[in-house]
Amino acid sequence: MTGALQVYAGPAARARLAERGLRAEDIGLIPAAAGGPKGLALNGLDRHLFGDWLARSSHKIHLVGASIGAWRMATAALAHRGVAHAFEVMAEAYVTQEYDVLPGEKRPRPEGVSRRFGEILAEIFEGREAEVLAHPRWRLHIVTSRGQHKGLGLLAREGRLRTPLGYLGAFAANAVSRPLLGRFLERVIFSDPRDRLPLTLNDFTSREVHLSRANLRGALLASCSIPFWLQAQHDLPGAPRGAYWDGGITDYHLHLDYRALQASGAPLVLYPHFQRQVVPGWLDKALKHRHRATAFLDNVVLLCPSPEWIAALPGAKLPDRNDFIHLDAEERRRRWRIAVAESQRLADDFATLTARDSLQALSL
């Protein structure tokens, strides 16, 4: 195990790695977690994976992401000027984003953040939606959280009173049982119309709709719309009416049932992540008993930064959303750019590991 990168795997994945190492042709799906600025720490690894390593194979691969993870996976399909360039543009766009804060307030208002963030996505993706959807190998799937219309329907539309009440109810329901969260929110995945997501989604209230040129940017913005930080996106084209929020609310780290892939020709899930734990939903962050690995992850290979690598970053931590509040813009940008630059070490370690004929991974 090298210094910057750690490799964890479920039992089926560990056996395959020990037998033949990690090969590009074995990868059938790549998840990408929510987590805001933490995703910047994976930028160098993303550039290497999509720009070099996966090019050694020729089969289709499913890319599924929530929030910044959805943005990362959509970026992988922007190959016109090269994948490395696309990820560099994404990182710089994320690092340089700024939002006005009104006098006497501590953080920007959601309507302003949604407007500016929508402009950032438009600068990158507008007019290129067809390119993303026509990638010859990648099949993109964007995870969002849609407010339920049944019951009280508090989250069916966004509102000054109904949204806080709805999320208070969602928090309480989730604390009792994750499936109860489905009374307030459902998982809606906008999927490449050429191939549905090859997973069984019966762990939580779910539905899939077709991703299209008309709803690609709206789905991306919705998937990044953190409640109370951004506004919900309503009535996306081709999808059921309603309010759509951050995909991380229902699927913070995409702890999905990946085992169906084991019967395919590419049975492994390669998961570049910023931590070892795969937390099911955003509301589960404080519920440590839900952070444990399950059989869902048996065929997952998880890549994450080592504690030593993180400790060497400015502030001895990954970039996070609170940096907008606690750091001035110049210092925040400086720290985040260092994290992006240092992420190349993760890629270098990955290149070393994948050159081996056998790989010993830590247990998830």
XYZ file of N, CA and C in Angstrom, residues 112-358:
741
model
N -29.721 33.207 -5.037
C -28.517 33.698 -5.693
C -27.540 32.584 -6.001
N -27.406 31.627 -5.084
C -26.499 30.498 -5.322
C -27.006 29.655 -6.484
N -28.310 29.377 -6.520
C -28.855 28.576 -7.621
C -28.667 29.268 -8.965
N -28.907 30.571 -8.977
C -28.758 31.305 -10.235
C -27.315 31.253 -10.735
N -26.359 31.538 -9.856
C -24.955 31.544 -10.276
C -24.467 30.149 -10.607
N -24.848 29.166 -9.808
C -24.386 27.799 -10.080
C -24.969 27.297 -11.404
N -26.209 27.661 -11.689
C -26.790 27.313 -12.976
C -26.023 27.935 -14.125
N -25.526 29.165 -13.924
C -24.719 29.823 -14.953
C -23.397 29.087 -15.172
N -22.802 28.601 -14.081
C -21.545 27.853 -14.199
C -21.759 26.576 -15.012
N -22.816 25.850 -14.702
C -23.104 24.625 -15.456
C -23.396 24.934 -16.921
N -24.080 26.049 -17.173
C -24.379 26.427 -18.557
C -23.105 26.752 -19.324
N -22.163 27.417 -18.656
C -20.899 27.751 -19.313
C -20.153 26.508 -19.773
N -20.331 25.419 -19.046
C -19.602 24.184 -19.365
C -20.399 23.264 -20.280
N -21.709 23.122 -20.021
C -22.484 22.075 -20.692
C -23.460 22.574 -21.755
N -23.798 23.852 -21.757
C -24.795 24.320 -22.719
C -24.305 24.100 -24.154
N -25.137 23.467 -24.951
C -24.777 23.143 -26.320
C -23.964 21.871 -26.469
N -23.617 21.239 -25.354
C -22.811 20.018 -25.393
C -23.558 18.823 -24.797
N -24.840 19.002 -24.553
C -25.637 17.928 -23.958
C -25.609 16.668 -24.832
N -25.721 16.857 -26.150
C -25.717 15.706 -27.054
C -24.382 14.965 -27.000
N -23.308 15.699 -26.814
C -21.986 15.082 -26.708
C -21.909 14.159 -25.492
N -22.439 14.643 -24.376
C -22.434 13.833 -23.149
C -23.252 12.559 -23.345
N -24.425 12.700 -23.964
C -25.343 11.569 -24.107
C -24.948 10.604 -25.217
N -24.044 11.028 -26.086
C -23.638 10.167 -27.196
C -22.263 9.540 -26.993
N -21.707 9.682 -25.792
C -20.373 9.096 -25.574
C -20.411 7.609 -25.915
N -19.448 7.147 -26.706
C -19.518 5.754 -27.168
C -19.385 4.705 -26.067
N -18.809 5.067 -24.917
C -18.586 4.072 -23.876
C -19.297 4.371 -22.565
N -19.393 5.630 -22.200
C -19.948 5.965 -20.895
C -21.467 6.041 -20.956
N -22.124 5.535 -19.905
C -23.569 5.628 -19.737
C -23.822 6.385 -18.432
N -24.281 7.607 -18.554
C -24.392 8.508 -17.414
C -25.744 8.357 -16.706
N -25.699 8.373 -15.363
C -26.898 8.279 -14.533
C -26.774 9.310 -13.408
N -27.726 10.241 -13.329
C -27.680 11.345 -12.374
C -28.733 11.121 -11.297
N -28.317 11.103 -10.045
C -29.216 10.831 -8.925
C -29.748 12.146 -8.357
N -31.068 12.212 -8.181
C -31.715 13.349 -7.542
C -32.664 12.842 -6.458
N -33.122 13.760 -5.610
C -34.104 13.440 -4.568
C -35.358 14.268 -4.839
N -36.477 13.591 -5.056
C -37.729 14.283 -5.383
C -38.686 14.228 -4.201
N -39.279 15.367 -3.873
C -40.243 15.412 -2.792
C -41.476 14.594 -3.108
N -41.902 13.773 -2.156
C -43.061 12.914 -2.349
C -44.360 13.744 -2.334
N -45.313 13.315 -3.151
C -46.619 13.974 -3.200
C -47.650 13.274 -2.314
N -47.357 12.067 -1.881
C -48.316 11.349 -1.055
C -48.237 11.828 0.389
N -49.210 11.419 1.194
C -49.245 11.860 2.584
C -49.468 13.355 2.658
N -48.725 14.020 3.531
C -48.849 15.468 3.654
C -48.242 16.199 2.465
N -47.311 15.564 1.779
C -46.708 16.172 0.596
C -45.965 17.464 0.883
N -45.366 17.568 2.061
C -44.704 18.814 2.439
C -43.557 19.178 1.516
N -42.888 18.173 0.946
C -41.741 18.431 0.083
C -42.088 18.339 -1.397
N -43.368 18.277 -1.705
C -43.774 18.193 -3.111
C -43.427 19.461 -3.868
N -43.477 20.602 -3.180
C -43.060 21.882 -3.734
C -42.227 22.572 -2.665
N -41.355 23.459 -3.094
C -40.567 24.202 -2.117
C -41.385 25.367 -1.571
N -41.240 25.638 -0.282
C -41.959 26.738 0.334
C -41.289 27.183 1.618
N -41.530 28.420 2.019
C -40.840 29.006 3.164
C -41.090 28.234 4.450
N -42.308 27.709 4.636
C -42.637 26.946 5.837
C -42.643 25.447 5.586
N -43.195 25.036 4.434
C -43.371 23.605 4.199
C -42.036 22.880 4.041
N -41.006 23.548 3.478
C -39.724 22.863 3.289
C -39.037 22.565 4.621
N -38.911 23.535 5.552
C -38.319 23.179 6.854
C -39.119 22.117 7.597
N -40.452 22.211 7.542
C -41.278 21.209 8.208
C -41.088 19.838 7.559
N -41.019 19.832 6.232
C -40.839 18.571 5.519
C -39.524 17.903 5.855
N -38.449 18.694 5.902
C -37.150 18.096 6.216
C -37.030 17.736 7.692
N -37.747 18.437 8.557
C -37.791 18.019 9.961
C -38.456 16.650 10.067
N -39.555 16.463 9.336
C -40.208 15.155 9.323
C -39.328 14.087 8.694
N -38.631 14.449 7.619
C -37.743 13.489 6.956
C -36.617 13.051 7.888
N -36.060 14.013 8.641
C -34.989 13.701 9.584
C -35.475 12.731 10.651
N -36.655 13.000 11.205
C -37.188 12.134 12.256
C -37.504 10.745 11.719
N -38.115 10.683 10.522
C -38.455 9.388 9.929
C -37.204 8.583 9.633
N -36.189 9.233 9.093
C -34.956 8.534 8.758
C -34.241 8.017 9.995
N -34.335 8.766 11.095
C -33.691 8.324 12.328
C -34.295 7.021 12.832
N -35.588 6.835 12.573
C -36.250 5.589 12.976
C -35.889 4.462 12.023
N -35.966 4.739 10.718
C -35.704 3.713 9.709
C -35.461 4.391 8.371
N -34.397 4.019 7.699
C -34.109 4.641 6.399
C -35.272 4.480 5.410
N -35.917 3.319 5.308
C -37.049 3.230 4.380
C -38.164 4.225 4.670
N -38.329 4.646 5.929
C -39.357 5.627 6.248
C -39.083 6.985 5.611
N -37.818 7.260 5.323
C -37.487 8.496 4.613
C -38.224 8.563 3.281
N -38.531 7.375 2.713
C -39.246 7.313 1.449
C -40.653 7.885 1.498
N -41.182 8.160 2.677
C -42.486 8.811 2.781
C -42.382 10.306 2.460
N -41.161 10.818 2.497
C -40.941 12.241 2.243
C -40.212 12.495 0.924
N -39.294 11.599 0.566
C -38.471 11.782 -0.624
C -38.330 10.462 -1.359
N -38.214 10.539 -2.675
C -37.896 9.354 -3.450
C -36.641 9.601 -4.275
N -35.921 8.530 -4.529
C -34.751 8.570 -5.398
C -35.226 8.588 -6.851
N -34.824 9.596 -7.611
C -35.115 9.636 -9.042
C -33.788 9.701 -9.783
N -33.550 8.711 -10.636
C -32.309 8.641 -11.390
C -32.600 8.972 -12.854
N -31.922 9.995 -13.335
C -31.997 10.353 -14.745
C -30.933 9.536 -15.477
N -31.385 8.567 -16.287
C -30.492 7.567 -16.858
C -30.352 7.695 -18.363
N -29.167 7.399 -18.845
C -28.902 7.326 -20.280
C -29.977 6.459 -20.932
N -30.683 6.987 -21.930
C -31.774 6.202 -22.526
C -31.317 4.963 -23.278
N -30.032 4.851 -23.579
C -29.536 3.672 -24.305
C -29.479 2.437 -23.406
N -29.213 2.648 -22.113
C -29.081 1.527 -21.178
C -29.495 1.977 -19.795
N -30.439 1.295 -19.205
C -30.832 1.608 -17.836
C -29.711 1.210 -16.881
N -29.763 1.753 -15.694
C -28.783 1.412 -14.672
C -28.927 -0.073 -14.330
N -27.851 -0.862 -14.436
C -27.969 -2.315 -14.271
C -27.952 -2.774 -12.818
N -28.739 -2.121 -11.973
C -28.781 -2.447 -10.555
C -30.221 -2.664 -10.120
N -30.384 -3.407 -9.045
C -31.696 -3.599 -8.431
C -31.898 -2.511 -7.392
N -32.903 -1.657 -7.601
C -33.122 -0.500 -6.734
C -34.361 -0.701 -5.855
N -34.363 -1.780 -5.071
C -35.506 -2.021 -4.177
C -35.170 -1.759 -2.712
N -34.007 -1.118 -2.476
C -33.616 -0.781 -1.106
C -34.293 0.481 -0.609
N -34.853 1.269 -1.558
C -35.420 2.561 -1.218
C -36.396 2.942 -2.323
N -37.380 3.760 -2.003
C -38.353 4.204 -2.997
C -37.642 4.869 -4.166
N -37.790 4.316 -5.373
C -36.975 4.744 -6.508
C -37.767 4.752 -7.803
N -37.278 5.562 -8.740
C -37.757 5.481 -10.111
C -36.645 6.005 -11.025
N -36.689 5.553 -12.288
C -35.755 6.026 -13.307
C -36.523 6.734 -14.402
N -35.938 7.810 -14.918
C -36.485 8.505 -16.075
C -35.348 8.697 -17.072
N -35.700 8.964 -18.327
C -34.687 9.128 -19.357
C -33.970 10.475 -19.219
N -32.658 10.406 -19.271
C -31.847 11.608 -19.377
C -31.892 12.069 -20.830
N -32.007 13.380 -21.037
C -32.136 13.912 -22.398
C -31.412 15.247 -22.500
N -31.300 15.741 -23.708
C -30.707 17.063 -23.909
C -31.525 18.126 -23.192
N -32.844 17.907 -23.104
C -33.717 18.904 -22.495
C -33.582 18.970 -20.977
N -33.203 17.862 -20.336
C -33.172 17.869 -18.865
C -31.790 17.643 -18.263
N -30.749 17.517 -19.088
C -29.421 17.204 -18.560
C -28.942 18.261 -17.576
N -28.945 19.529 -17.977
C -28.446 20.570 -17.078
C -29.365 20.759 -15.881
N -30.671 20.626 -16.096
C -31.594 20.729 -14.968
C -31.390 19.622 -13.965
N -31.143 18.409 -14.458
C -30.893 17.282 -13.549
C -29.588 17.482 -12.787
N -28.553 17.991 -13.455
C -27.279 18.265 -12.786
C -27.458 19.323 -11.699
N -28.170 20.391 -12.030
C -28.385 21.441 -11.039
C -29.211 20.920 -9.870
N -30.249 20.136 -10.164
C -31.058 19.556 -9.099
C -30.216 18.646 -8.211
N -29.371 17.827 -8.824
C -28.558 16.885 -8.067
C -27.577 17.592 -7.143
N -27.257 18.860 -7.454
C -26.341 19.651 -6.630
C -27.063 20.622 -5.700
N -28.406 20.584 -5.678
C -29.187 21.583 -4.948
C -29.388 21.178 -3.495
N -28.412 21.518 -2.671
C -28.454 21.220 -1.247
C -29.592 22.018 -0.611
N -30.491 21.375 0.115
C -31.588 22.121 0.740
C -31.078 23.256 1.623
N -31.724 24.403 1.483
C -31.444 25.610 2.256
C -30.175 26.338 1.801
N -29.347 25.684 0.986
C -28.202 26.361 0.369
C -28.533 26.769 -1.065
N -29.291 25.931 -1.762
C -29.779 26.224 -3.098
C -31.280 25.988 -3.137
N -31.927 26.533 -4.153
C -33.340 26.288 -4.336
C -33.567 24.936 -4.991
N -34.698 24.327 -4.703
C -35.092 23.115 -5.415
C -35.350 23.454 -6.876
N -35.186 22.458 -7.740
C -35.533 22.595 -9.153
C -36.877 21.902 -9.357
N -37.786 22.575 -10.015
C -39.144 22.061 -10.148
C -39.443 21.617 -11.577
N -40.210 20.517 -11.676
C -40.844 20.097 -12.937
C -39.835 19.968 -14.079
N -38.853 19.098 -13.896
C -37.829 18.892 -14.926
C -38.437 18.205 -16.144
N -38.032 18.595 -17.352
C -38.596 18.010 -18.576
C -38.475 16.486 -18.605
N -39.561 15.832 -18.944
C -39.556 14.383 -19.079
C -39.620 13.619 -17.776
N -39.799 14.324 -16.665
C -39.819 13.684 -15.342
C -41.108 14.054 -14.622
N -41.502 13.293 -13.606
C -42.702 13.633 -12.841
C -42.601 15.040 -12.254
N -43.710 15.723 -12.174
C -43.732 17.064 -11.600
C -43.341 17.018 -10.133
N -42.741 18.095 -9.691
C -42.385 18.177 -8.285
C -41.080 18.900 -8.065
N -40.653 18.917 -6.800
C -39.418 19.575 -6.391
C -38.290 18.547 -6.331
N -37.174 18.892 -6.937
C -36.008 18.003 -6.989
C -34.844 18.662 -6.259
N -34.260 17.906 -5.332
C -33.125 18.386 -4.556
C -31.895 17.493 -4.778
N -30.881 17.837 -4.020
C -29.590 17.149 -4.062
C -29.756 15.636 -3.975
N -29.106 14.921 -4.904
C -29.160 13.465 -4.881
C -28.528 12.861 -3.648
N -27.677 13.650 -2.973
C -27.054 13.144 -1.760
C -28.000 13.004 -0.589
N -29.170 13.640 -0.642
C -30.113 13.505 0.464
C -30.547 12.049 0.588
N -30.927 11.442 -0.510
C -31.301 10.027 -0.477
C -30.088 9.116 -0.607
N -29.054 9.558 -1.315
C -27.906 8.691 -1.634
C -26.611 9.466 -1.506
N -26.227 9.725 -0.276
C -25.050 10.553 -0.004
C -23.799 9.955 -0.652
N -23.542 8.678 -0.379
C -22.370 8.015 -0.942
C -22.728 6.832 -1.843
N -23.977 6.781 -2.280
C -24.391 5.753 -3.239
C -24.103 4.344 -2.734
N -24.621 4.059 -1.537
C -24.513 2.713 -0.972
C -25.624 1.865 -1.602
N -25.454 1.573 -2.886
C -26.447 0.837 -3.665
C -26.094 -0.641 -3.707
N -27.028 -1.454 -4.163
C -26.792 -2.889 -4.278
C -26.113 -3.159 -5.623
N -24.797 -3.304 -5.588
C -24.003 -3.463 -6.812
C -23.814 -4.915 -7.224
N -24.388 -5.845 -6.484
C -24.066 -7.261 -6.705
C -24.536 -7.792 -8.051
N -25.539 -7.155 -8.676
C -26.023 -7.649 -9.971
C -24.937 -7.638 -11.026
N -23.938 -6.796 -10.866
C -22.851 -6.723 -11.855
C -21.952 -7.949 -11.840
N -21.989 -8.709 -10.755
C -21.066 -9.834 -10.636
C -21.288 -10.892 -11.712
N -22.490 -10.936 -12.283
C -22.772 -11.914 -13.333
C -22.408 -11.398 -14.715
N -21.887 -10.176 -14.799
C -21.559 -9.580 -16.091
C -20.099 -9.836 -16.441
N -19.729 -9.438 -17.647
C -18.333 -9.599 -18.075
C -17.397 -8.603 -17.425
N -17.949 -7.551 -16.830
C -17.158 -6.550 -16.107
C -17.743 -6.444 -14.701
N -17.326 -7.334 -13.807
C -18.059 -7.520 -12.542
C -17.720 -6.556 -11.414
N -16.701 -5.718 -11.580
C -16.257 -4.886 -10.467
C -16.813 -3.469 -10.549
N -17.025 -2.890 -9.386
C -17.382 -1.483 -9.239
C -16.141 -0.763 -8.729
N -15.677 0.220 -9.463
C -14.503 0.996 -9.049
C -14.989 2.321 -8.470
N -14.699 2.544 -7.208
C -15.283 3.674 -6.491
C -14.196 4.624 -5.995
N -13.843 5.666 -6.751
C -12.965 6.711 -6.219
C -13.759 7.532 -5.199
N -13.300 7.558 -3.975
C -14.069 8.179 -2.896
C -13.108 8.983 -2.033
N -13.631 9.874 -1.215
C -12.761 10.693 -0.361
C -12.665 10.151 1.049
N -13.323 9.011 1.350
C -13.201 8.373 2.652
C -13.524 6.891 2.518
N -13.226 6.145 3.565
C -13.471 4.698 3.513
C -14.949 4.370 3.634
N -15.690 5.092 4.469
C -17.077 4.756 4.747
C -17.980 5.170 3.578
N -18.960 4.305 3.283
C -19.946 4.582 2.234
C -21.281 4.791 2.952
N -21.595 6.045 3.262
C -22.766 6.407 4.056
C -24.002 6.435 3.156
N -25.090 5.759 3.520
C -26.242 5.655 2.616
C -26.850 7.001 2.220
N -27.313 7.806 3.186
C -27.967 9.070 2.886
C -27.368 10.208 3.689
N -27.616 11.442 3.222
C -27.065 12.606 3.901
C -27.530 12.677 5.344
N -28.758 12.270 5.604
C -29.293 12.313 6.959
C -28.727 11.210 7.843
N -27.921 10.325 7.260
C -27.287 9.248 8.029
C -25.897 9.623 8.526
N -25.445 10.840 8.238
C -24.066 11.195 8.596
C -23.786 11.018 10.092
N -24.770 11.338 10.923
C -24.567 11.228 12.369
C -24.909 9.844 12.916
N -25.444 8.977 12.060
C -25.871 7.645 12.497
C -24.776 6.638 12.162
N -23.788 6.539 13.041
C -22.589 5.762 12.755
C -22.877 4.292 12.469
N -23.954 3.743 13.028
C -24.249 2.334 12.804
C -24.653 2.065 11.355
N -24.961 3.112 10.594
C -25.288 2.937 9.184
C -24.088 3.150 8.266
N -22.924 3.340 8.836
C -21.719 3.572 8.039
C -20.985 2.280 7.710
N -21.421 1.181 8.274
C -20.717 -0.081 8.051
C -20.969 -0.614 6.645
N -19.981 -1.338 6.130
C -20.144 -1.986 4.830
C -21.200 -3.083 4.932
N -21.917 -3.313 3.839
C -22.903 -4.389 3.763
C -22.578 -5.280 2.570
N -23.384 -6.306 2.398
C -23.197 -7.207 1.254
C -23.392 -6.488 -0.074
N -24.071 -5.337 -0.069
C -24.229 -4.545 -1.298
C -22.877 -4.220 -1.931
N -21.830 -4.140 -1.104
C -20.516 -3.681 -1.556
C -19.544 -4.828 -1.806
N -20.031 -6.040 -1.920
C -19.146 -7.200 -2.050
C -18.183 -7.097 -3.227
N -18.621 -6.514 -4.331
C -17.784 -6.437 -5.533
C -17.262 -5.031 -5.792
N -17.162 -4.222 -4.736
C -16.697 -2.843 -4.857
C -15.208 -2.746 -4.516
N -14.476 -2.007 -5.352
C -13.092 -1.626 -5.065
C -13.112 -0.127 -4.790
N -12.798 0.257 -3.570
C -12.889 1.655 -3.164
C -11.495 2.251 -3.027
N -11.292 3.390 -3.672
C -10.030 4.120 -3.607
C -10.246 5.381 -2.795
N -9.398 5.651 -1.830
C -9.562 6.884 -1.056
C -8.203 7.391 -0.572
N -8.115 8.694 -0.281
C -6.858 9.249 0.223
C -6.508 8.684 1.594
N -5.226 8.538 1.844
C -4.791 8.077 3.161
C -4.894 9.221 4.170
N -5.002 8.896 5.460
C -5.017 9.954 6.480
C -3.769 10.833 6.421
N -2.640 10.246 6.060
C -1.395 11.014 5.981
C -1.453 12.043 4.859
N -2.040 11.640 3.721
C -2.187 12.575 2.605
C -3.096 13.735 2.990
N -4.195 13.422 3.654
C -5.135 14.462 4.079
C -4.479 15.393 5.097
N -3.707 14.824 6.026
C -3.075 15.625 7.074
C -2.086 16.631 6.500
N -1.547 16.365 5.313
C -0.582 17.268 4.689
C -1.241 18.409 3.923
N -2.552 18.382 3.777
C -3.267 19.456 3.087
C -3.390 20.678 3.995
N -3.609 21.857 3.434
C -3.831 23.044 4.276
C -4.988 22.834 5.244
N -4.759 23.127 6.499
C -5.776 22.904 7.518
C -5.892 21.459 7.930
N -5.058 20.577 7.361
C -5.057 19.144 7.663
C -6.425 18.509 7.440
N -7.096 18.947 6.370
C -8.423 18.410 6.076
C -8.723 18.569 4.585
N -9.752 17.837 4.149
C -10.242 17.999 2.795
C -10.995 19.327 2.672
N -11.066 19.894 1.469
C -11.929 21.061 1.281
C -13.359 20.717 1.686
N -14.069 21.685 2.260
C -15.469 21.433 2.574
C -16.271 22.720 2.449
N -17.594 22.580 2.498
C -18.496 23.691 2.240
C -18.352 24.799 3.285
N -17.957 24.458 4.508
C -17.803 25.470 5.550
C -16.658 26.437 5.266
N -15.782 26.069 4.329
C -14.702 26.981 3.952
C -15.251 28.281 3.379
N -16.448 28.224 2.767
C -17.063 29.447 2.264
C -17.343 30.431 3.403
N -17.591 29.906 4.593
C -17.957 30.737 5.740
C -16.729 31.159 6.542
N -15.795 30.229 6.746
C -14.698 30.459 7.682
C -13.436 31.023 7.045
N -13.348 31.003 5.722
C -12.160 31.511 5.040
C -12.549 32.640 4.098
N -11.636 33.608 3.913
C -11.907 34.603 2.884
C -11.683 33.957 1.518
N -12.186 34.583 0.478
C -12.197 33.974 -0.853
C -10.790 33.622 -1.326
N -9.832 34.508 -1.085
C -8.467 34.259 -1.562
C -7.852 33.040 -0.882
N -8.009 32.930 0.432
C -7.441 31.800 1.152
C -8.149 30.498 0.789
N -9.472 30.576 0.640
C -10.200 29.373 0.231
C -9.713 28.880 -1.123
N -9.582 29.759 -2.095
C -9.110 29.351 -3.414
C -7.699 28.786 -3.342
N -6.837 29.396 -2.540
C -5.465 28.898 -2.404
C -5.458 27.470 -1.874
N -6.216 27.234 -0.819
C -6.238 25.895 -0.220
C -6.830 24.864 -1.181
N -7.895 25.223 -1.847
C -8.545 24.275 -2.738
C -7.660 23.944 -3.934
N -6.926 24.938 -4.442
C -6.021 24.657 -5.570
C -4.887 23.729 -5.144
N -4.430 23.873 -3.913
C -3.396 22.956 -3.422
C -3.945 21.531 -3.380
N -5.179 21.373 -2.902
C -5.791 20.040 -2.855
C -5.900 19.435 -4.252
N -6.284 20.240 -5.228
C -6.382 19.752 -6.607
C -5.006 19.341 -7.122
N -3.999 20.157 -6.875
C -2.646 19.836 -7.339
C -2.119 18.573 -6.665
N -2.329 18.452 -5.365
C -1.836 17.289 -4.628
C -2.571 16.007 -5.017
N -3.768 16.135 -5.596
C -4.517 14.939 -5.984
C -3.806 14.137 -7.074
N -2.828 14.750 -7.732
C -2.044 14.002 -8.716
C -1.286 12.859 -8.052
N -0.962 12.999 -6.779
C -0.282 11.918 -6.056
C -1.159 10.683 -5.966
N -2.475 10.864 -5.843
C -3.391 9.718 -5.831
C -3.333 8.992 -7.166
N -3.284 9.754 -8.254
C -3.195 9.150 -9.581
C -1.881 8.400 -9.751
N -0.796 8.980 -9.267
C 0.509 8.322 -9.388
C 0.526 7.003 -8.626
N -0.035 6.999 -7.430
C -0.095 5.763 -6.654
C -0.985 4.730 -7.329
N -2.096 5.186 -7.901
C -2.989 4.267 -8.606
C -2.267 3.625 -9.788
N -1.500 4.396 -10.526
C -0.749 3.846 -11.665
C 0.233 2.775 -11.201
N 0.848 2.995 -10.058
C 1.779 1.993 -9.516
C 1.041 0.725 -9.118
N -0.085 0.869 -8.447
C -0.848 -0.285 -7.989
C -1.383 -1.120 -9.149
N -1.856 -0.477 -10.195
C -2.468 -1.209 -11.305
C -1.447 -1.854 -12.222
N -0.185 -1.587 -11.995
C 0.859 -2.270 -12.761
C 1.169 -3.657 -12.193
N 0.607 -3.988 -11.039
C 0.877 -5.263 -10.390
C -0.058 -6.357 -10.897
N 0.449 -7.584 -10.897
C -0.359 -8.733 -11.318
C -1.286 -9.220 -10.211
N -1.016 -8.794 -8.985
C -1.845 -9.155 -7.858
C -1.885 -7.974 -6.908
